[in-house]
Amino acid sequence: MEKKKFYITTPIYYPSDKLHIGHTYCTVATDTLARYHRLRGEDVMFLTGTDEHGQKIETKAREAGVTPKEFVDNIVEGDRGVKDLWKLMNISNDRFIRTTDDYHVESVQKIFKKMYDKGDIYKGTYKGKYCTPCESFWTESQLVDGKCPDCGREVQDAEEEAYFFRLSKYADQVRDLLENTDFLQPRSRVHEMVKNFLDPGLEDLCVSRTSFSWGIPVDFDPKHVVYVWVDALSNYITALGYDNDRYHDYDKGWWPGVNIVGKEIVRFHSIIWPAMLMSLGEPVPKHVFGHGWLLLDGGKMSKSKGNVVDPYILAEKFGVDALRFFLMRTFPFGSDGNFSNELLIQTINTDLANDLGNLVSRTTAMVGKYFGGALPAGCRTCAEPQPFDQELRTLAEGLRSVYEEDMDTFAPHKALDEIFKVIQRANKYIDENAPWALAKDMETNGKRLSHVLYNLLEATRICGILLTPFMPESCEKLFAQIGAPAESRTWDAAAEWGALPETAAVTKGENLFPRLDMDKALEELEAAEAAAKKAALPAVEVEPQLTEKVDFDTFCKSDFRAVKVKACDAVKKSEKLLRFTLDDGTGVDRQILSGIHKWYEPEDLVGKTLIAIVNLPPRKMMGLESNGMLISAVHTEHGEECLHLIMVDDSIPAGAKLC
């Protein structure tokens, strides 16, 4: 009988910088689900990868003085890059796609042409708002307080020749898909998509750009490159071999599959993606699941904001499996969750050290102490069973069915809840039976004691099987300690009480999860994070302080004015300089250069109102003229020197005299 096929994907991540704990959360969750389906005996295809085109990559590469391909190669393939991180986190993906892969480029060009030939793509002129960090176009009605509704940053007016996809043509079909099927999960996301995007009326989608070149060329009109979302979304089928000769899996039962994504890109996956597939005449995914964000101090983690947590540091400090477990145990998968190091340490201590680790440690130690490491034959049964024997057995025997329901409905956190009900019941069972008291009279109580310990080993075995998708390496150690052979670790064996051989060799190994000292762990973690930040900083030459004094009267001649940032970009071949084009109220643009790129990305400053001294003599920097100086403040934050531009209320007009 042919195995059931299961296809699951992460989003493909944007390699504008190193990935953070939020990306790790999504990938670990997807890996856990993939491992669960493999445990059930299914033929799994698990895809992850990187989305490598777009204006932001082109800009960052230019700032770094490298080609866009060199820039993404470093982040994807380089030291501690994307692939290194997934290897560290024990991610079991079967395939890794990069949108710069030749076969993907070939497929996307064919997909674009198919939709064009069908009449679903046409040429026009785009006028609207564009968010560079999100690579997203928005209408005025979709903006929130005039800013990008996804990231909250400034948008820019954009007008250029472009191709458009007739998204509006598929509005009714997409609405029916959302409202009348279980395509989009969790269900709470459906109302959001319908209310915010379908009810106001779907507009046709801009699907090409001419203002930058880092993308897949439209082969029949090469001055256009394919808009990033058509390029990116297609990866889920191109990686299976759709319209290319690299792979040949598209028609072999894996598609349609399950797309796991963060909630910020649900719109693209639940509206644009199915409409594209409808245009191509292909099946839509079985499910799109939009998980919540990990929040830090109440706000979304963001590479561009810099408020991110490095998964490398956490995994190296606390262990990969402990971090994987924490991410799946602590945060309901469909909702946002507040991340903190304190919560991580508390979870390790409570669930892994106190509950699971304690159960394994106490049970194996007692088998070793009282029976020399192997229970006697006949320990599976007991002449005088106690009520709590059956309570533990019933709970363990019923675990797989409730676990299965939770995993099938994308609720790994609930599945872990069920496992830990059994673990906690097993720990209570130890106290109820007091094996140490039974051991005082082995002649009278030896059979009862061996039965109690067998029940504990069995409950541990069943929990270990179902914990394997979450903590694969730790569960291997657990099985070795309780002496569970391969045939007792299967999906079928998880529903069978008594699968562990009675005389299995039990070994008291090292503690799976030693208890952590909260204060010490936090102190060490803070030191590791500070060292990592310091190592990432470029070498800085400290210039001597000027000895020439400026008298107060001279200082008072400085002309401080409000200036509005019209444009901002990085100075080529400089790691620190940004070039500002400013409205200073005179009607003539003013150019000022400022060495603040370490602290700010240029796109984050457009539209801001700053303070500048405008009557300084011009000076040349990197061959460019700077006419004035922007005012900033330096302070120390977490032991590191930080700089902040002085920003004023946007209601203050450009050119207003401030001092």
XYZ file of C-alpha atoms in Angstrom:
659
model
C 0.000 0.000 0.000
C 1.417 3.379 -1.046
C 2.188 5.773 1.780
C 0.014 8.848 2.233
C 1.847 11.951 1.030
C 2.110 15.138 3.060
C 3.647 18.407 1.803
C 4.400 21.264 4.207
C 6.278 24.521 3.713
C 7.619 27.468 5.653
C 7.547 30.887 4.033
C 10.755 31.605 2.179
C 12.655 34.085 4.315
C 13.993 37.423 3.121
C 17.793 37.435 3.563
C 18.286 41.158 4.116
C 20.038 40.284 7.404
C 20.597 37.340 9.739
C 17.421 35.547 10.814
C 16.050 35.917 14.356
C 14.007 33.926 16.859
C 10.727 34.761 15.069
C 11.898 33.000 11.909
C 13.157 30.134 14.064
C 9.734 29.849 15.715
C 8.004 29.372 12.366
C 10.572 26.901 11.073
C 10.654 24.815 14.269
C 6.845 24.640 14.240
C 6.830 23.483 10.625
C 9.592 20.976 11.318
C 7.645 19.617 14.314
C 4.570 19.060 12.140
C 6.678 17.434 9.409
C 8.287 15.088 11.950
C 4.841 14.247 13.349
C 3.590 13.161 9.920
C 6.748 11.106 9.358
C 6.166 9.461 12.741
C 2.735 8.440 11.473
C 4.404 6.698 8.550
C 3.563 9.266 5.865
C 5.763 10.219 2.916
C 6.644 13.802 3.815
C 8.044 16.594 1.670
C 9.170 19.553 3.802
C 10.295 22.718 1.994
C 11.958 25.873 3.255
C 14.164 28.465 1.560
C 14.900 32.111 0.867
C 13.240 34.905 -1.125
C 16.231 36.723 -2.593
C 15.016 39.363 -5.041
C 13.703 42.890 -4.630
C 14.631 46.523 -4.216
C 15.686 46.257 -0.574
C 18.265 43.548 -1.343
C 19.569 45.585 -4.271
C 19.922 48.652 -2.026
C 21.632 46.779 0.809
C 24.056 45.125 -1.585
C 24.964 48.513 -3.055
C 25.551 49.891 0.440
C 27.808 46.923 1.212
C 29.754 47.362 -2.027
C 28.924 43.880 -3.353
C 26.610 42.421 -5.966
C 23.110 41.386 -4.844
C 24.007 37.711 -5.409
C 27.145 38.038 -3.290
C 25.101 39.728 -0.573
C 22.452 36.984 -0.361
C 25.026 34.208 -0.738
C 26.730 35.437 2.418
C 23.524 35.482 4.448
C 22.183 32.169 3.127
C 25.341 30.085 2.734
C 27.827 32.001 4.901
C 28.982 31.429 8.464
C 26.025 31.391 10.891
C 23.742 32.062 7.949
C 20.312 30.640 7.189
C 21.476 27.120 6.353
C 23.796 27.020 9.364
C 20.930 28.068 11.632
C 18.574 25.378 10.340
C 21.326 22.773 10.749
C 21.883 23.925 14.330
C 18.146 23.778 15.092
C 17.941 20.224 13.688
C 15.501 21.233 10.940
C 14.659 18.197 8.791
C 13.699 19.924 5.537
C 13.784 17.707 2.451
C 14.337 20.572 0.062
C 15.736 24.133 0.233
C 14.828 26.608 -2.484
C 16.481 29.910 -3.313
C 14.589 32.172 -5.697
C 17.893 32.798 -7.481
C 18.045 29.089 -8.423
C 18.033 28.679 -12.211
C 15.143 26.216 -12.252
C 12.945 28.594 -10.221
C 13.761 31.508 -12.534
C 12.788 29.356 -15.519
C 9.484 28.343 -13.889
C 8.506 31.859 -12.846
C 9.028 33.212 -16.350
C 6.758 30.471 -17.700
C 4.130 31.116 -15.003
C 4.116 34.837 -15.792
C 3.758 34.122 -19.520
C 0.910 31.635 -18.942
C -1.101 34.205 -17.005
C -0.270 36.863 -19.619
C -1.386 34.639 -22.502
C -4.629 33.921 -20.648
C -5.308 37.662 -20.451
C -4.885 37.742 -16.665
C -1.780 39.954 -16.883
C -1.819 43.258 -18.783
C 0.415 46.330 -19.099
C -0.465 49.656 -17.483
C 0.926 52.408 -15.269
C 1.188 52.052 -11.518
C 0.398 55.056 -9.328
C 0.185 54.533 -5.597
C 2.068 53.988 -2.370
C 5.011 51.631 -1.981
C 6.649 50.282 1.180
C 10.235 49.329 0.376
C 10.950 47.216 3.504
C 7.809 45.105 2.922
C 8.105 45.159 -0.883
C 4.364 45.955 -0.900
C 2.085 48.294 -2.831
C -0.867 49.869 -1.001
C -3.822 52.047 -1.833
C -4.553 55.181 0.181
C -7.502 53.437 1.864
C -5.296 50.582 3.053
C -2.746 52.826 4.781
C -2.945 53.264 8.554
C -2.312 56.872 9.575
C -0.704 57.328 6.192
C 1.803 54.546 6.785
C 2.290 50.903 5.793
C -0.375 48.797 7.553
C 2.086 45.906 8.015
C 5.242 47.526 9.394
C 4.056 51.046 10.281
C 6.793 52.762 8.291
C 6.624 55.575 5.774
C 5.507 54.791 2.229
C 6.593 56.532 -0.937
C 4.680 57.718 -3.960
C 5.409 55.443 -6.890
C 4.602 55.790 -10.578
C 6.022 53.574 -13.286
C 5.076 51.385 -16.212
C 4.062 47.997 -14.892
C 2.218 44.787 -15.618
C -0.886 44.025 -13.577
C -2.533 40.771 -12.547
C -6.351 40.742 -12.775
C -6.781 39.917 -9.094
C -10.243 41.490 -9.130
C -11.371 38.806 -11.614
C -10.991 36.150 -8.914
C -12.529 38.072 -6.007
C -15.715 35.974 -5.826
C -13.824 32.681 -6.030
C -11.370 33.771 -3.335
C -14.232 34.931 -1.097
C -15.954 31.560 -1.478
C -12.686 29.775 -0.672
C -12.220 31.824 2.499
C -15.784 31.863 3.764
C -16.992 28.385 2.834
C -13.974 26.112 3.315
C -11.336 25.469 5.973
C -8.576 26.680 3.608
C -7.376 29.510 5.894
C -6.461 28.665 9.484
C -6.987 29.687 12.211
C -10.526 30.704 11.381
C -10.077 34.099 13.048
C -7.889 35.187 10.108
C -10.788 34.805 7.646
C -12.810 37.753 8.953
C -9.718 39.950 8.826
C -9.018 39.108 5.177
C -12.635 39.531 4.080
C -13.224 42.777 5.958
C -9.923 44.481 5.127
C -9.336 43.357 1.552
C -12.361 41.734 -0.102
C -15.188 43.932 1.184
C -13.524 47.207 0.058
C -13.045 45.599 -3.381
C -9.984 43.788 -4.670
C -7.863 45.904 -6.982
C -5.684 44.434 -9.689
C -2.159 43.731 -8.500
C 1.041 45.291 -9.803
C 3.255 42.331 -10.734
C 6.314 43.912 -12.358
C 8.767 46.744 -11.683
C 11.089 48.812 -13.857
C 12.719 51.007 -11.188
C 15.211 48.332 -10.132
C 16.815 45.354 -11.834
C 17.401 42.738 -9.107
C 14.686 40.277 -9.967
C 13.549 37.752 -12.547
C 13.241 39.439 -15.962
C 9.949 39.217 -17.826
C 11.376 37.280 -20.769
C 9.135 38.897 -23.381
C 9.708 42.445 -21.981
C 13.149 42.401 -20.286
C 13.077 45.955 -18.887
C 10.498 44.618 -16.396
C 11.324 42.320 -13.492
C 8.685 40.101 -11.901
C 7.181 41.632 -8.759
C 8.497 39.885 -5.679
C 5.262 38.207 -4.552
C 4.628 36.435 -7.859
C 8.253 35.338 -7.768
C 8.139 34.282 -4.104
C 4.747 32.581 -3.927
C 5.486 30.420 -6.941
C 8.278 28.676 -5.019
C 5.815 26.257 -3.390
C 5.170 24.588 -6.741
C 8.435 25.280 -8.588
C 10.291 23.391 -5.829
C 8.206 20.344 -6.749
C 9.099 20.659 -10.426
C 6.254 22.754 -11.822
C 7.323 23.949 -15.279
C 10.983 22.983 -14.838
C 13.222 19.972 -15.354
C 15.010 19.990 -11.979
C 12.351 18.071 -10.051
C 9.465 15.818 -11.066
C 7.287 15.681 -7.952
C 4.445 18.083 -8.722
C 2.069 15.428 -10.062
C 3.099 12.693 -7.629
C 0.646 13.450 -4.836
C 2.377 16.066 -2.700
C 0.528 19.064 -4.102
C -1.732 20.558 -2.815
C 0.042 21.010 0.500
C 0.077 23.117 3.664
C 1.678 26.586 3.745
C 2.735 27.738 7.244
C 3.277 31.526 7.342
C 3.436 34.452 9.751
C 0.262 36.473 10.089
C 1.836 39.533 8.407
C 1.891 37.700 5.049
C -1.461 35.935 5.301
C -2.947 38.435 2.813
C -0.535 37.367 0.092
C -0.988 33.661 0.785
C -4.759 33.589 1.231
C -5.790 36.044 -1.510
C -3.059 36.539 -4.122
C -1.656 32.999 -4.045
C -4.946 31.136 -4.593
C -5.932 33.648 -7.294
C -2.649 32.960 -9.110
C -3.301 29.230 -8.933
C -6.859 29.709 -10.179
C -5.463 31.640 -13.131
C -3.039 28.787 -13.835
C -5.810 26.196 -13.475
C -3.984 24.498 -10.595
C -5.310 23.334 -7.186
C -5.074 25.742 -4.256
C -3.280 24.645 -1.051
C -5.121 22.404 1.397
C -4.458 24.948 4.106
C -2.713 28.223 4.758
C -2.008 28.605 8.478
C -1.093 32.081 9.742
C 0.667 31.896 13.094
C 1.145 34.796 15.495
C 4.227 36.863 16.258
C 6.762 36.577 19.020
C 6.732 39.976 20.701
C 9.618 41.586 22.542
C 8.631 44.215 25.101
C 5.158 44.224 23.563
C 6.315 44.921 19.997
C 6.955 42.768 16.939
C 10.552 41.714 16.411
C 12.021 43.225 13.265
C 15.455 43.044 11.646
C 15.204 46.671 10.524
C 14.173 47.845 13.998
C 16.996 45.876 15.582
C 14.814 44.498 18.415
C 15.578 40.866 17.683
C 16.680 37.832 19.672
C 19.555 35.732 18.351
C 18.571 32.028 18.329
C 22.231 31.013 18.092
C 22.979 32.405 21.537
C 19.916 30.764 23.103
C 20.537 27.365 21.486
C 24.203 27.359 22.423
C 23.417 28.402 26.001
C 20.386 26.217 26.782
C 20.466 23.491 24.145
C 18.645 23.100 20.839
C 15.900 20.817 22.142
C 15.170 23.036 25.128
C 14.739 26.008 22.779
C 12.575 24.002 20.342
C 10.404 22.814 23.221
C 10.038 26.305 24.688
C 8.874 27.768 21.385
C 6.209 25.094 20.928
C 5.136 24.785 24.564
C 4.816 28.419 25.577
C 3.033 30.220 22.750
C -0.388 29.198 21.347
C 0.453 28.683 17.699
C -2.228 30.914 16.218
C -1.735 33.830 18.648
C 0.955 36.354 19.523
C 3.280 35.565 22.415
C 5.538 37.711 24.586
C 9.097 36.406 24.525
C 11.496 36.854 27.430
C 14.642 35.132 28.608
C 13.073 34.747 32.055
C 10.147 32.844 30.556
C 12.519 30.565 28.643
C 14.481 29.665 31.782
C 11.303 29.216 33.810
C 9.866 26.837 31.187
C 13.056 24.768 31.104
C 13.050 24.498 34.899
C 9.345 23.763 35.336
C 8.538 21.440 32.440
C 11.837 19.923 31.411
C 13.861 19.764 34.621
C 11.148 19.364 37.279
C 8.556 17.332 35.368
C 10.078 15.340 32.498
C 13.686 15.245 33.659
C 12.713 14.381 37.210
C 10.440 11.543 36.057
C 13.148 9.941 33.913
C 15.877 10.480 36.491
C 13.931 9.113 39.467
C 12.528 6.120 37.606
C 15.800 4.971 36.042
C 17.662 5.533 39.309
C 15.204 3.345 41.233
C 15.333 0.552 38.643
C 19.104 0.627 38.991
C 19.112 0.814 42.773
C 16.444 -1.803 43.518
C 16.774 -4.186 40.539
C 20.298 -3.730 39.216
C 19.160 -2.006 35.995
C 16.595 -4.548 34.730
C 13.121 -5.373 36.055
C 12.155 -9.034 36.517
C 9.915 -10.941 34.114
C 6.259 -10.704 35.078
C 6.458 -7.071 36.210
C 3.920 -6.001 33.566
C 1.085 -7.500 35.678
C 0.165 -7.205 39.336
C -1.870 -9.572 41.522
C -3.400 -6.685 43.463
C -3.647 -3.628 41.172
C -4.344 -0.296 42.809
C -6.828 2.313 41.499
C -4.040 4.721 40.607
C -2.387 2.017 38.431
C -5.385 2.093 36.129
C -5.632 5.905 36.258
C -2.087 6.268 34.934
C -2.557 3.523 32.344
C -5.882 4.923 31.071
C -4.419 8.409 30.716
C -1.344 7.095 28.858
C -3.328 4.761 26.603
C -5.656 7.590 25.563
C -2.872 10.094 24.973
C -2.180 9.359 21.295
C -5.749 10.026 20.134
C -6.034 13.501 21.750
C -2.466 14.321 20.694
C -3.296 13.337 17.118
C -6.333 15.607 17.016
C -4.307 18.557 18.283
C -1.451 18.030 15.842
C -3.845 17.604 12.910
C -5.481 20.942 13.771
C -2.175 22.850 14.003
C -2.183 23.068 17.802
C 1.193 21.665 18.897
C 0.979 23.619 22.156
C -2.219 21.728 23.048
C -0.594 18.409 22.150
C 2.186 19.216 24.618
C -0.411 20.069 27.257
C -1.804 16.548 26.910
C 1.634 14.932 27.121
C 2.457 16.816 30.292
C -0.793 15.759 31.918
C 0.549 12.209 31.700
C 4.049 13.228 32.870
C 2.631 15.088 35.851
C 0.331 12.173 36.653
C 3.326 9.822 36.541
C 5.241 11.998 39.003
C 2.211 11.969 41.295
C 2.075 8.164 40.887
C 5.600 7.964 42.326
C 4.499 9.821 45.439
C 1.332 7.712 45.757
C 3.298 4.453 45.693
C 6.411 5.584 47.590
C 8.770 3.038 45.980
C 11.433 3.797 48.591
C 9.049 2.520 51.249
C 8.165 -0.604 49.251
C 11.867 -1.343 48.826
C 12.345 -1.702 52.581
C 10.701 -5.150 52.374
C 11.595 -6.593 48.976
C 10.412 -10.086 49.920
C 6.899 -8.837 50.551
C 6.736 -5.871 48.185
C 9.251 -6.696 45.435
C 6.644 -7.704 42.838
C 4.541 -4.641 43.581
C 7.608 -2.401 43.350
C 8.632 -3.854 39.987
C 5.092 -3.317 38.653
C 5.095 0.313 39.796
C 8.428 0.975 38.107
C 7.327 -0.786 34.906
C 4.248 1.461 34.764
C 6.489 4.495 35.122
C 8.769 3.305 32.322
C 5.764 2.642 30.071
C 4.229 6.064 30.666
C 7.648 7.601 29.962
C 8.025 5.575 26.747
C 4.652 6.662 25.359
C 5.331 10.297 26.203
C 8.797 10.003 24.645
C 7.365 8.801 21.333
C 4.986 11.738 21.109
C 7.649 14.212 22.254
C 10.022 13.071 19.485
C 8.812 15.589 16.851
C 9.500 18.374 19.358
C 12.817 17.196 20.869
C 14.280 14.483 18.621
C 17.775 14.299 20.123
C 16.635 14.358 23.759
C 14.068 11.649 23.112
C 16.783 9.410 21.659
C 18.633 9.795 24.964
C 15.418 9.118 26.876
C 14.800 5.888 24.953
C 18.379 4.776 25.589
C 17.984 5.345 29.327
C 14.724 3.377 29.640
C 15.946 0.636 27.292
C 13.211 1.073 24.658
C 14.035 -0.852 21.436
C 13.157 0.569 18.011
C 9.930 -1.423 17.661
C 8.581 0.153 20.873
C 9.119 3.720 19.603
C 6.711 3.686 16.647
C 3.421 5.481 16.106
C 1.491 2.237 16.573
C 3.411 1.497 19.773
C 2.343 4.869 21.186
C -1.217 3.523 21.481
C -0.156 0.190 22.984
C 0.362 -0.235 26.721
C 2.968 -2.877 27.475
C 5.183 -2.538 24.389
C 8.337 -2.067 26.490
C 10.042 -5.422 27.160
C 9.736 -6.298 30.836
C 13.443 -6.943 31.279
C 14.653 -3.952 29.232
C 18.122 -2.700 30.227
C 17.630 0.570 32.106
C 20.492 3.024 32.583
C 20.645 6.069 34.820
C 22.382 8.454 32.457
C 23.057 12.146 32.760
C 20.170 14.433 33.570
C 18.396 15.266 30.339
C 17.632 18.803 31.504
C 19.597 20.100 34.512
C 17.868 22.771 36.550
C 19.078 26.321 35.862
C 19.924 29.046 38.346
C 17.781 31.934 37.071
C 20.062 34.806 38.137
C 23.240 33.107 36.976
C 21.728 32.058 33.645
C 20.426 35.566 32.948
C 23.794 37.087 33.810
C 25.637 34.676 31.502
C 23.098 35.223 28.748
C 23.423 38.995 29.000
C 27.212 38.680 28.780
C 26.930 36.423 25.709
C 24.538 38.826 23.989
C 26.809 41.799 24.747
C 29.839 39.923 23.398
C 27.954 39.020 20.211
C 26.901 42.628 19.655
C 30.444 43.849 20.235
C 31.853 41.285 17.811
C 29.396 42.421 15.149
C 30.431 46.068 15.401
C 32.913 47.429 12.865
C 36.263 48.621 14.104
C 36.062 52.305 15.016
C 38.946 54.732 14.988
C 38.742 57.102 17.944
C 39.706 60.564 16.809
C 41.420 62.915 19.293
C 39.278 65.678 20.730
C 39.709 69.115 19.217
C 41.746 71.484 21.332
C 40.497 74.647 19.614
C 37.833 76.376 21.725
C 34.682 77.992 20.283
C 33.364 80.952 22.268
C 29.700 81.206 23.220
C 29.027 84.151 20.897
C 30.259 82.113 17.932
C 28.061 79.177 18.936
C 25.034 81.498 19.143
C 25.485 82.352 15.452
C 24.478 78.759 14.542
C 21.179 78.737 12.602
C 19.066 75.776 13.777
C 16.203 74.950 11.389
C 13.531 72.276 11.008
C 14.195 70.209 7.864
C 12.034 67.491 6.314
C 13.681 64.416 4.788
C 12.599 64.089 1.153
C 15.003 61.274 0.311
C 17.788 59.346 1.981
C 20.269 56.808 0.648
C 23.548 55.203 1.611
C 26.776 56.657 0.259
C 28.483 54.099 -1.934
C 31.704 52.608 -0.503
C 31.015 54.111 2.914
C 29.871 52.003 5.840
C 28.586 54.931 7.897
C 27.503 57.827 5.671
C 23.903 58.553 4.682
C 23.049 61.248 2.125
C 19.953 63.301 2.931
C 17.929 65.377 0.491
C 16.161 67.930 2.688
C 13.406 70.509 2.416
C 14.682 73.455 4.454
C 11.863 75.838 3.507
C 13.849 77.769 0.886
C 12.371 75.939 -2.086
C 15.804 74.536 -3.013
C 16.798 71.052 -1.877
C 19.639 70.917 0.677
C 22.089 68.004 0.773
C 23.642 66.970 4.090
C 25.772 63.904 4.768
C 25.705 62.272 8.179
C 27.653 59.286 9.553
C 24.707 57.519 11.207
C 24.167 54.410 9.067
C 25.170 52.204 11.994
C 21.961 53.238 13.754
C 19.495 53.986 10.947
C 18.345 52.507 7.660
C 17.737 55.188 5.014
C 14.151 54.120 4.244
C 13.191 54.587 7.913
C 14.036 58.309 7.801
C 12.120 59.475 4.740
C 9.323 61.839 5.811
C 10.830 62.620 9.231
C 11.342 66.187 10.486
C 14.864 66.751 11.873
C 16.976 69.647 13.168
C 19.936 70.935 11.179
C 22.478 73.718 11.450
C 22.185 75.306 8.031
C 24.799 78.097 8.080
C 27.943 76.002 8.264
C 30.345 76.256 5.324
C 30.055 73.352 2.848
C 32.529 70.490 3.123
C 33.343 67.466 0.963
C 32.815 63.909 2.264
C 33.510 60.905 -0.009
C 33.545 63.336 -2.922
C 30.064 64.676 -2.089
C 29.208 68.143 -0.766
C 27.512 68.421 2.633
C 25.782 71.714 3.395
C 25.156 71.731 7.129
C 24.926 69.295 10.003
C 22.068 67.203 11.423
C 21.718 67.362 15.208
C 21.866 64.105 17.163
C 22.401 62.887 20.701
C 24.709 60.151 21.929
C 23.974 58.050 25.001
C 24.819 54.635 26.452
C 22.254 51.849 26.258
C 22.948 48.366 27.703
C 26.639 49.228 27.850
C 26.779 50.210 24.166
C 27.088 53.689 22.723
C 23.945 54.636 20.774
C 23.019 57.637 18.664
C 19.603 59.163 18.041
C 18.735 61.900 15.596
C 16.806 64.755 17.178
C 13.341 64.538 15.613
C 10.589 67.120 16.019
C 6.846 67.101 15.460
C 5.949 66.722 11.786
C 3.531 69.641 12.130
C 6.490 72.045 12.382
C 7.012 73.486 8.902
C 10.266 73.054 7.019
C 12.526 76.042 7.535
C 11.116 77.003 10.952
C 13.868 78.589 13.074
C 14.335 76.600 16.273
C 17.219 78.347 18.033
